[in-house]
Coordinates of C-alpha atoms in Angstrom, one line a residue:
M86 CA 0.0 0.0 0.0
T87 CA 1.4 3.4 -0.9
I88 CA 1.8 6.4 1.5
M89 CA -1.2 8.1 -0.1
E90 CA -3.3 5.0 0.2
N91 CA -2.3 4.7 3.9
Q92 CA -3.3 8.3 4.5
H93 CA -6.6 7.8 2.7
C94 CA -7.4 4.8 4.9
A95 CA -6.6 6.9 8.0
L96 CA -8.8 9.7 6.8
W97 CA -11.8 7.4 6.5
A98 CA -11.2 5.4 9.7
V99 CA -14.2 5.4 12.0
S100 CA -12.0 5.2 15.2
P101 CA -9.3 7.8 15.8
V102 CA -7.1 4.9 17.0
D103 CA -6.7 3.9 13.4
G104 CA -7.3 7.3 12.0
R105 CA -5.9 10.5 13.5
Y106 CA -3.6 8.6 15.9
A107 CA -2.6 5.8 13.5
N108 CA 1.0 6.8 13.6
K109 CA 1.0 6.5 17.4
T110 CA -0.8 3.1 17.5
A111 CA 0.5 1.2 14.5
I112 CA 2.5 -1.1 16.8
L113 CA -0.7 -2.4 18.4
R114 CA -1.7 -4.0 15.1
N115 CA 0.9 -6.7 15.8
Y116 CA -1.1 -7.7 18.9
F117 CA -4.8 -6.7 18.6
S118 CA -5.7 -6.5 14.9
E119 CA -7.7 -9.1 13.1
G120 CA -4.6 -10.3 11.3
A121 CA -2.7 -10.6 14.6
L122 CA -5.5 -12.6 16.2
I123 CA -5.5 -15.0 13.3
I124 CA -1.7 -15.5 13.7
Y125 CA -2.1 -16.2 17.4
R126 CA -4.9 -18.6 16.8
L127 CA -2.8 -20.5 14.2
K128 CA 0.0 -20.7 16.7
V129 CA -2.2 -22.3 19.3
E130 CA -3.6 -24.8 16.7
V131 CA -0.2 -25.7 15.3
E132 CA 1.5 -26.0 18.7
Y133 CA -1.4 -28.1 20.0
F134 CA -1.1 -30.5 17.1
I135 CA 2.6 -30.8 17.7
A136 CA 2.1 -31.3 21.4
L137 CA -0.3 -34.2 20.7
K138 CA 2.4 -35.8 18.5
E139 CA 5.1 -35.3 21.1
Y140 CA 2.8 -36.5 23.9
G141 CA 2.7 -39.9 22.2
I142 CA -0.5 -40.1 20.2
D143 CA 0.2 -43.2 18.1
E144 CA -1.5 -41.9 15.0
L145 CA 0.9 -39.0 14.8
K146 CA 4.2 -40.7 15.6
D147 CA 5.4 -40.9 12.0
I148 CA 5.5 -37.1 11.5
S149 CA 9.1 -36.1 10.9
A150 CA 11.1 -33.2 12.4
D151 CA 11.2 -31.6 9.0
Q152 CA 7.5 -31.7 8.8
L153 CA 7.2 -30.0 12.2
I154 CA 9.3 -27.2 10.8
L155 CA 6.9 -26.9 7.9
L156 CA 4.0 -26.8 10.4
R157 CA 5.4 -24.0 12.5
N158 CA 6.2 -22.0 9.3
I159 CA 2.5 -21.9 8.7
Y160 CA 2.1 -19.2 11.4
L161 CA 5.7 -18.0 11.5
K162 CA 5.7 -17.1 7.8
L163 CA 2.0 -16.3 7.3
T164 CA 1.4 -13.9 4.4
D165 CA -1.4 -11.4 3.9
R166 CA -2.7 -13.7 1.1
D167 CA -3.0 -16.5 3.7
I168 CA -4.9 -14.2 6.0
L169 CA -7.2 -13.1 3.2
R170 CA -7.8 -16.8 2.4
I171 CA -8.9 -17.4 6.0
K172 CA -11.3 -14.5 5.8
E173 CA -12.7 -15.9 2.5
I174 CA -13.4 -19.2 4.3
E175 CA -15.0 -17.3 7.2
N176 CA -17.4 -15.6 4.8
I177 CA -18.7 -19.1 4.0
T178 CA -18.6 -20.7 7.5
N179 CA -19.6 -17.5 9.4
H180 CA -17.3 -18.8 12.1
D181 CA -13.8 -17.3 12.6
V182 CA -12.1 -20.2 14.4
K183 CA -13.6 -22.8 12.1
A184 CA -12.1 -20.8 9.2
V185 CA -8.7 -21.1 10.8
E186 CA -9.2 -24.9 11.2
Y187 CA -10.2 -25.3 7.5
F188 CA -7.3 -23.2 6.4
L189 CA -4.9 -25.3 8.4
K190 CA -6.3 -28.4 6.8
E191 CA -5.6 -26.9 3.4
K192 CA -2.1 -26.3 4.4
F193 CA -1.7 -29.8 5.7
N194 CA -2.7 -31.1 2.3
E195 CA -0.1 -28.8 0.7
I196 CA 2.8 -30.1 2.8
G197 CA 1.9 -33.8 2.6
L198 CA 0.2 -34.2 5.9
E199 CA -3.3 -34.9 4.6
R200 CA -3.6 -38.1 6.5
Y201 CA -3.5 -36.1 9.8
V202 CA -6.0 -33.3 9.0
E203 CA -8.6 -34.6 11.5
F204 CA -6.2 -34.0 14.3
V205 CA -6.4 -30.3 13.6
H206 CA -8.5 -28.8 16.3
F207 CA -8.9 -32.2 17.8
G208 CA -11.4 -32.3 20.7
L209 CA -11.3 -28.5 21.0
T210 CA -13.9 -25.8 21.2
S211 CA -13.3 -22.3 19.8
Q212 CA -12.6 -20.9 23.3
D213 CA -9.7 -23.3 23.7
V214 CA -8.2 -21.3 20.9
N215 CA -9.5 -17.8 21.7
N216 CA -8.8 -18.1 25.4
T217 CA -5.1 -18.9 24.7
A218 CA -4.6 -16.7 21.7
I219 CA -5.9 -13.5 23.3
P220 CA -3.9 -13.8 26.6
M221 CA -0.8 -14.5 24.5
A222 CA -1.3 -11.3 22.6
M223 CA -2.0 -9.4 25.9
R224 CA 1.2 -10.8 27.4
D225 CA 3.4 -10.0 24.4
F226 CA 2.1 -6.4 24.3
H227 CA 2.6 -6.0 28.0
Q228 CA 6.2 -7.4 27.9
E229 CA 7.3 -5.9 24.6
Q230 CA 5.6 -2.5 24.6
L231 CA 3.8 -1.3 27.8
K232 CA 6.5 -2.2 30.3
Q233 CA 9.2 -0.2 28.4
H234 CA 6.9 2.8 28.1
W235 CA 6.0 2.6 31.8
K236 CA 9.7 2.3 32.7
T237 CA 10.5 5.4 30.7
L238 CA 7.7 7.4 32.3
H239 CA 8.7 6.4 35.8
E240 CA 12.3 7.3 35.0
T241 CA 11.2 10.7 33.7
L242 CA 9.2 11.4 36.9
E243 CA 12.2 10.3 39.0
H244 CA 14.4 12.6 37.0
F245 CA 12.2 15.6 37.6
A246 CA 12.0 14.7 41.3
S247 CA 15.8 14.6 41.6
M248 CA 16.4 17.7 39.4
W249 CA 13.9 19.9 41.3
K250 CA 14.1 18.5 44.8
D251 CA 15.6 21.6 46.3
I252 CA 13.4 24.2 44.5
P253 CA 10.8 25.5 47.0
M254 CA 7.3 26.0 45.8
L255 CA 4.1 27.4 47.3
A256 CA 1.8 24.5 48.0
R257 CA -2.0 24.8 47.6
T258 CA -4.6 22.9 49.5
H259 CA -8.2 23.5 48.5
G260 CA -6.8 25.9 46.0
Q261 CA -5.4 28.2 48.7
P262 CA -1.8 28.9 49.7
A263 CA -0.4 26.3 52.1
S264 CA 2.8 25.3 53.7
P265 CA 5.6 25.3 51.0
T266 CA 6.8 22.1 49.4
T267 CA 9.4 21.5 46.6
I268 CA 8.7 20.9 43.0
G269 CA 10.8 17.8 43.1
K270 CA 8.9 16.3 46.0
E271 CA 5.6 16.7 44.2
F272 CA 6.9 14.8 41.2
K273 CA 8.4 12.2 43.6
V274 CA 4.8 11.6 44.8
F275 CA 3.7 10.6 41.4
A276 CA 6.8 8.6 40.7
E277 CA 6.2 6.6 43.9
R278 CA 2.5 6.1 43.3
F279 CA 3.3 4.9 39.7
S280 CA 6.0 2.6 40.9
Q281 CA 3.9 1.0 43.6
Q282 CA 1.1 0.3 41.1
L283 CA 3.5 -1.3 38.6
N284 CA 4.4 -3.9 41.3
Y285 CA 0.9 -5.3 41.2
F286 CA 1.4 -6.4 37.6
N287 CA 4.0 -8.9 38.8
H288 CA 1.2 -10.8 40.6
I289 CA -1.3 -10.9 37.8
P290 CA -1.0 -13.9 35.5
F291 CA -2.0 -14.1 31.9
A292 CA -4.4 -16.9 32.3
A293 CA -5.7 -19.4 29.7
K294 CA -8.5 -22.0 29.5
F295 CA -7.9 -25.3 27.6
A296 CA -10.3 -28.1 28.4
G297 CA -12.8 -28.7 25.7
A298 CA -16.5 -27.8 25.1
T299 CA -17.5 -27.3 28.8
G300 CA -14.2 -27.5 30.5
N301 CA -14.2 -31.3 31.3
F302 CA -12.2 -32.8 28.3
N303 CA -15.3 -34.8 27.5
A304 CA -14.4 -35.6 23.9
H305 CA -10.7 -36.0 24.7
K306 CA -11.6 -38.6 27.3
V307 CA -13.8 -40.6 24.9
A308 CA -11.1 -40.7 22.2
Y309 CA -8.2 -41.4 24.6
P310 CA -9.5 -42.6 28.0
D311 CA -6.0 -43.5 29.3
I312 CA -4.4 -40.1 28.8
D313 CA -4.2 -37.7 31.7
W314 CA -5.7 -34.7 29.8
Y315 CA -5.4 -32.3 32.7
K316 CA -1.7 -33.0 32.9
F317 CA -1.3 -32.6 29.2
A318 CA -3.2 -29.3 29.0
K319 CA -1.4 -27.8 32.0
D320 CA 1.9 -28.7 30.5
F321 CA 0.9 -27.4 27.1
V322 CA -0.4 -24.0 28.4
E323 CA 2.3 -23.4 31.0
N324 CA 5.4 -24.7 29.3
R325 CA 4.7 -24.3 25.6
L326 CA 2.4 -21.2 25.5
L327 CA 3.9 -19.7 28.7
L328 CA 0.5 -18.8 30.2
H329 CA -1.1 -19.6 33.5
Y330 CA -3.4 -22.6 33.3
S331 CA -6.9 -22.0 34.7
F332 CA -8.8 -25.1 35.8
P333 CA -11.6 -25.9 36.3
T334 CA -13.5 -23.6 34.0
T335 CA -16.7 -23.6 32.0
Q336 CA -16.4 -23.3 28.2
I337 CA -14.5 -20.1 28.7
E338 CA -11.8 -18.8 30.9
H339 CA -13.4 -16.9 33.8
Y340 CA -11.4 -13.7 33.0
D341 CA -10.9 -12.8 36.7
H342 CA -7.2 -12.3 36.2
L343 CA -7.9 -10.3 33.0
A344 CA -10.3 -8.1 35.0
A345 CA -7.5 -7.6 37.7
Y346 CA -5.1 -6.6 34.9
F347 CA -7.6 -4.0 33.6
D348 CA -8.2 -2.7 37.1
A349 CA -4.5 -2.2 37.5
I350 CA -4.2 -0.3 34.3
K351 CA -7.3 1.7 35.3
R352 CA -5.5 2.8 38.5
L353 CA -2.4 3.8 36.5
N354 CA -4.7 5.9 34.3
V355 CA -6.2 7.6 37.4
I356 CA -2.7 8.5 38.7
L357 CA -1.8 9.8 35.2
L358 CA -5.0 11.8 35.1
D359 CA -4.1 13.4 38.4
L360 CA -0.6 14.1 37.1
C361 CA -1.9 15.7 33.9
R362 CA -4.3 18.0 35.8
D363 CA -1.6 19.1 38.2
V364 CA 0.9 19.8 35.5
W365 CA -1.8 21.6 33.5
Q366 CA -2.5 23.7 36.7
Y367 CA 1.2 24.5 37.1
I368 CA 1.3 25.7 33.5
S369 CA -1.8 27.8 34.1
M370 CA 0.0 29.3 37.2
E371 CA 3.1 29.9 35.1
Y372 CA 5.3 27.7 37.3
F373 CA 6.1 26.0 34.0
V374 CA 6.4 27.7 30.6
Q375 CA 6.1 25.8 27.4
M376 CA 8.7 25.9 24.7
I377 CA 7.4 27.7 21.6
N378 CA 7.3 26.1 18.2
E379 CA 7.0 29.0 15.7
N380 CA 5.1 26.8 13.2
E381 CA 2.4 25.7 15.6
V382 CA -0.9 27.5 16.3
G383 CA -2.3 27.6 19.9
S384 CA -5.6 29.2 19.0
S385 CA -7.3 29.9 15.7
A386 CA -8.4 33.3 17.1
M387 CA -5.8 34.3 19.7
P388 CA -2.3 34.4 18.3
H389 CA -0.6 34.7 21.7
K390 CA -1.8 31.4 23.1
V391 CA 0.4 28.3 23.7
N392 CA -2.0 25.8 25.1
P393 CA -1.1 22.7 27.2
I394 CA -2.7 20.5 24.6
D395 CA -0.5 17.4 25.2
F396 CA -1.7 17.1 28.8
E397 CA -5.3 17.8 27.8
N398 CA -5.0 15.1 25.0
A399 CA -3.6 12.6 27.5
E400 CA -6.4 13.4 29.9
G401 CA -9.1 12.8 27.3
N402 CA -7.5 9.5 26.2
L403 CA -7.0 8.3 29.7
G404 CA -10.7 8.8 30.3
I405 CA -11.8 6.9 27.3
S406 CA -9.4 4.1 28.2
N407 CA -10.9 3.9 31.7
A408 CA -14.4 3.9 30.5
L409 CA -13.7 0.8 28.4
L410 CA -11.5 -0.9 31.1
I411 CA -14.3 -0.5 33.7
H412 CA -16.7 -2.2 31.3
F413 CA -14.3 -5.0 30.6
G414 CA -13.7 -5.6 34.2
E415 CA -17.4 -5.7 35.0
K416 CA -18.6 -7.6 32.0
L417 CA -16.0 -10.3 31.1
P418 CA -16.2 -12.3 34.3
I419 CA -19.9 -12.8 33.8
S420 CA -21.3 -15.4 31.4
R421 CA -24.6 -17.2 31.5
L422 CA -24.2 -20.8 32.8
Q423 CA -21.4 -22.5 30.9
R424 CA -21.1 -20.0 28.0
D425 CA -22.7 -17.1 26.2
L426 CA -21.2 -15.1 23.3
T427 CA -21.2 -11.6 24.9
D428 CA -17.5 -11.7 25.7
S429 CA -16.5 -12.2 22.0
T430 CA -17.3 -8.7 20.8
V431 CA -16.0 -7.1 24.0
L432 CA -12.6 -8.9 23.7
R433 CA -12.2 -7.5 20.2
N434 CA -12.0 -4.1 21.7
L435 CA -9.2 -4.8 24.2
G436 CA -6.7 -3.1 21.8
V437 CA -8.9 0.0 21.7
A438 CA -8.7 0.5 25.4
L439 CA -5.0 -0.1 25.5
A440 CA -4.5 2.1 22.5
H441 CA -6.0 5.1 24.2
H442 CA -3.7 4.4 27.2
F443 CA -0.8 4.1 24.8
I444 CA -1.7 7.4 23.1
A445 CA -1.9 9.1 26.5
L446 CA 1.5 7.9 27.5
Q447 CA 3.0 9.4 24.3
S448 CA 1.2 12.7 24.8
I449 CA 2.6 12.9 28.3
F450 CA 6.1 12.3 27.0
K451 CA 5.6 15.0 24.4
G452 CA 4.2 17.4 27.0
F453 CA 7.2 16.9 29.3
Q454 CA 9.6 17.7 26.5
K455 CA 8.0 21.1 26.1
I456 CA 7.9 22.4 29.7
M457 CA 10.5 24.5 31.4
L458 CA 10.7 25.7 35.0
N459 CA 9.8 29.4 35.5
P460 CA 11.8 30.2 38.7
D461 CA 10.8 33.9 38.8
K462 CA 7.1 33.2 39.0
I463 CA 7.6 30.5 41.6
K464 CA 9.7 32.9 43.8
Q465 CA 7.2 35.6 43.3
D466 CA 4.4 33.5 44.7
L467 CA 6.4 32.4 47.7
D468 CA 7.4 36.0 48.4
E469 CA 3.7 37.1 48.2
N470 CA 2.6 34.5 50.7
W471 CA 4.4 35.0 54.0
A472 CA 1.2 34.1 55.8
V473 CA 2.0 30.4 55.2
L474 CA 4.5 30.8 58.1
A475 CA 1.6 31.0 60.5
E476 CA 1.6 27.2 60.8
A477 CA 5.3 27.2 61.7
I478 CA 5.1 30.0 64.2
Q479 CA 2.0 28.8 66.0
T480 CA 3.4 25.3 66.3
Y481 CA 6.7 26.6 67.7
L482 CA 4.7 28.8 70.2
R483 CA 2.8 25.6 71.3
K484 CA 6.1 24.0 72.0
I485 CA 7.2 26.8 74.4
N486 CA 3.7 26.9 76.0
Y487 CA 2.8 30.4 74.7
P488 CA -0.8 31.1 75.5
H489 CA -3.4 30.7 72.7
P490 CA -0.9 30.5 69.8
Y491 CA -3.3 29.3 67.1
E492 CA -5.9 32.0 67.9
T493 CA -3.1 34.6 68.0
L494 CA -1.9 33.7 64.5
K495 CA -5.5 33.5 63.2
K496 CA -6.1 37.1 64.2
L497 CA -2.9 38.1 62.4
T498 CA -3.4 36.2 59.2
R499 CA -7.1 36.7 58.6
R500 CA -7.0 40.5 58.6
N501 CA -8.0 42.0 55.3
E502 CA -4.4 43.1 54.4
K503 CA -1.4 41.7 52.8
I504 CA 0.9 39.6 55.0
N505 CA 4.6 40.1 54.0
R506 CA 8.0 39.7 55.5
Q507 CA 7.7 43.0 57.4
T508 CA 4.3 42.1 58.8
I509 CA 5.6 38.7 60.1
H510 CA 8.7 40.2 61.6
E511 CA 6.8 42.9 63.4
F512 CA 4.4 40.3 64.7
I513 CA 7.3 38.2 66.0
D514 CA 8.8 41.3 67.7
S515 CA 5.5 41.9 69.5
L516 CA 5.5 38.4 71.0
E517 CA 6.5 38.1 74.7
I518 CA 9.3 35.6 74.1
G519 CA 13.0 35.6 74.3
D520 CA 15.4 37.3 71.8
E521 CA 16.9 33.9 70.7
E522 CA 13.4 32.6 70.1
K523 CA 12.5 35.7 68.1
K524 CA 15.7 35.3 66.1
Y525 CA 15.0 31.7 65.4
L526 CA 11.5 32.5 64.1
K527 CA 12.8 35.4 62.0
N528 CA 15.1 33.0 60.2
L529 CA 12.0 31.3 58.8
S530 CA 10.8 32.2 55.3
P531 CA 8.5 30.7 52.7
F532 CA 11.7 29.7 50.9
N533 CA 13.1 27.5 53.6
Y534 CA 9.9 26.4 55.3
T535 CA 9.8 23.1 53.3
G536 CA 10.3 20.5 56.0
I537 CA 11.9 17.3 54.6
A538 CA 10.5 17.9 51.1
G539 CA 14.0 18.0 49.7
L540 CA 14.8 14.4 50.7

């Protein structure tokens, strides 16, 4: 397909994931597209057939090592023409997994394995294939893409935390000036929150179901009553497909682990939403300024504007991602009796939810590359808010048993006038305390009243 044809397809895409943001999400096609799902399904079918042969099924014992290579090449070297052939078959069968089975049988005939075609999809139901193919795609995307992006974001937050750890900043609680903090400490908060949530992913397995039509190996047991099918399936899923084996199940995997995974990403999204809104606010307060690109336009009507669009874009995409993830987590673990089909169409949208998360990550990276600290504005805000020392002074006065310290500071700071350095120092001089104590309090300023925020 030419560049122009690619652009044309993006222009007419229904979803922005494959349209406006196609250049940001192209990598997800390797895991969540229709073609990718077909490849993963073929891998399950082929590896299952090979596992039957290697487990000692007599009817398959004559298959050679060279033929096994040819079998694996079916999915390892799958072409677009092959995928289109599977879709042609599906148009006839109206069943996607059955189309994969029939395609494999055609391939068996081509490579001289026609006598073994009935061992393709032997004893399986569609969900034995889907509930192994999809978690493999999820696992691979997690390991090959998401983890690296999360690592980069965490390192970026840690970098900001370290670089700005000693730069004091006026804090705000309820939107009002509060005891100062440091910019680095506030980024450290997000770095630590993000890091702790990432640890949860180490405990969430990518789980698979593989046990026949209703989870009991009914057909397998009829055909080969002496084989320990549970042992076979557990070994196949865990040692060959490298997934966690769920047993017992109904016709489908119960998706509880998948729901836990979505909940974990949802929590990451919430933390990132909080981060984006805070950075947006800091930009609005001019604590950060954004580097100007002369070719970009901030507003179609107001030429002066440089908008924090990357953090706004991330916020919007994180919200869409979470809306879908919440639905996945609530819907997928529920299926009527042993099986209904409602999970099928939902599972086809996993890539959409993860794509919006992926887009948001890239927008945050881009936004971080544009911001620069504005120390003059930060210092100005601190210098205009000496009233925040009221907490420090009244707490110190409590220590030395000064009468009614809180109420005394309340009278000072709630007067309808500006509290500055001179006001604070005159107040300290009026206190009936020792000269050393006054000197100690006068050494305080909004610039050094940051506690242990610099650690």
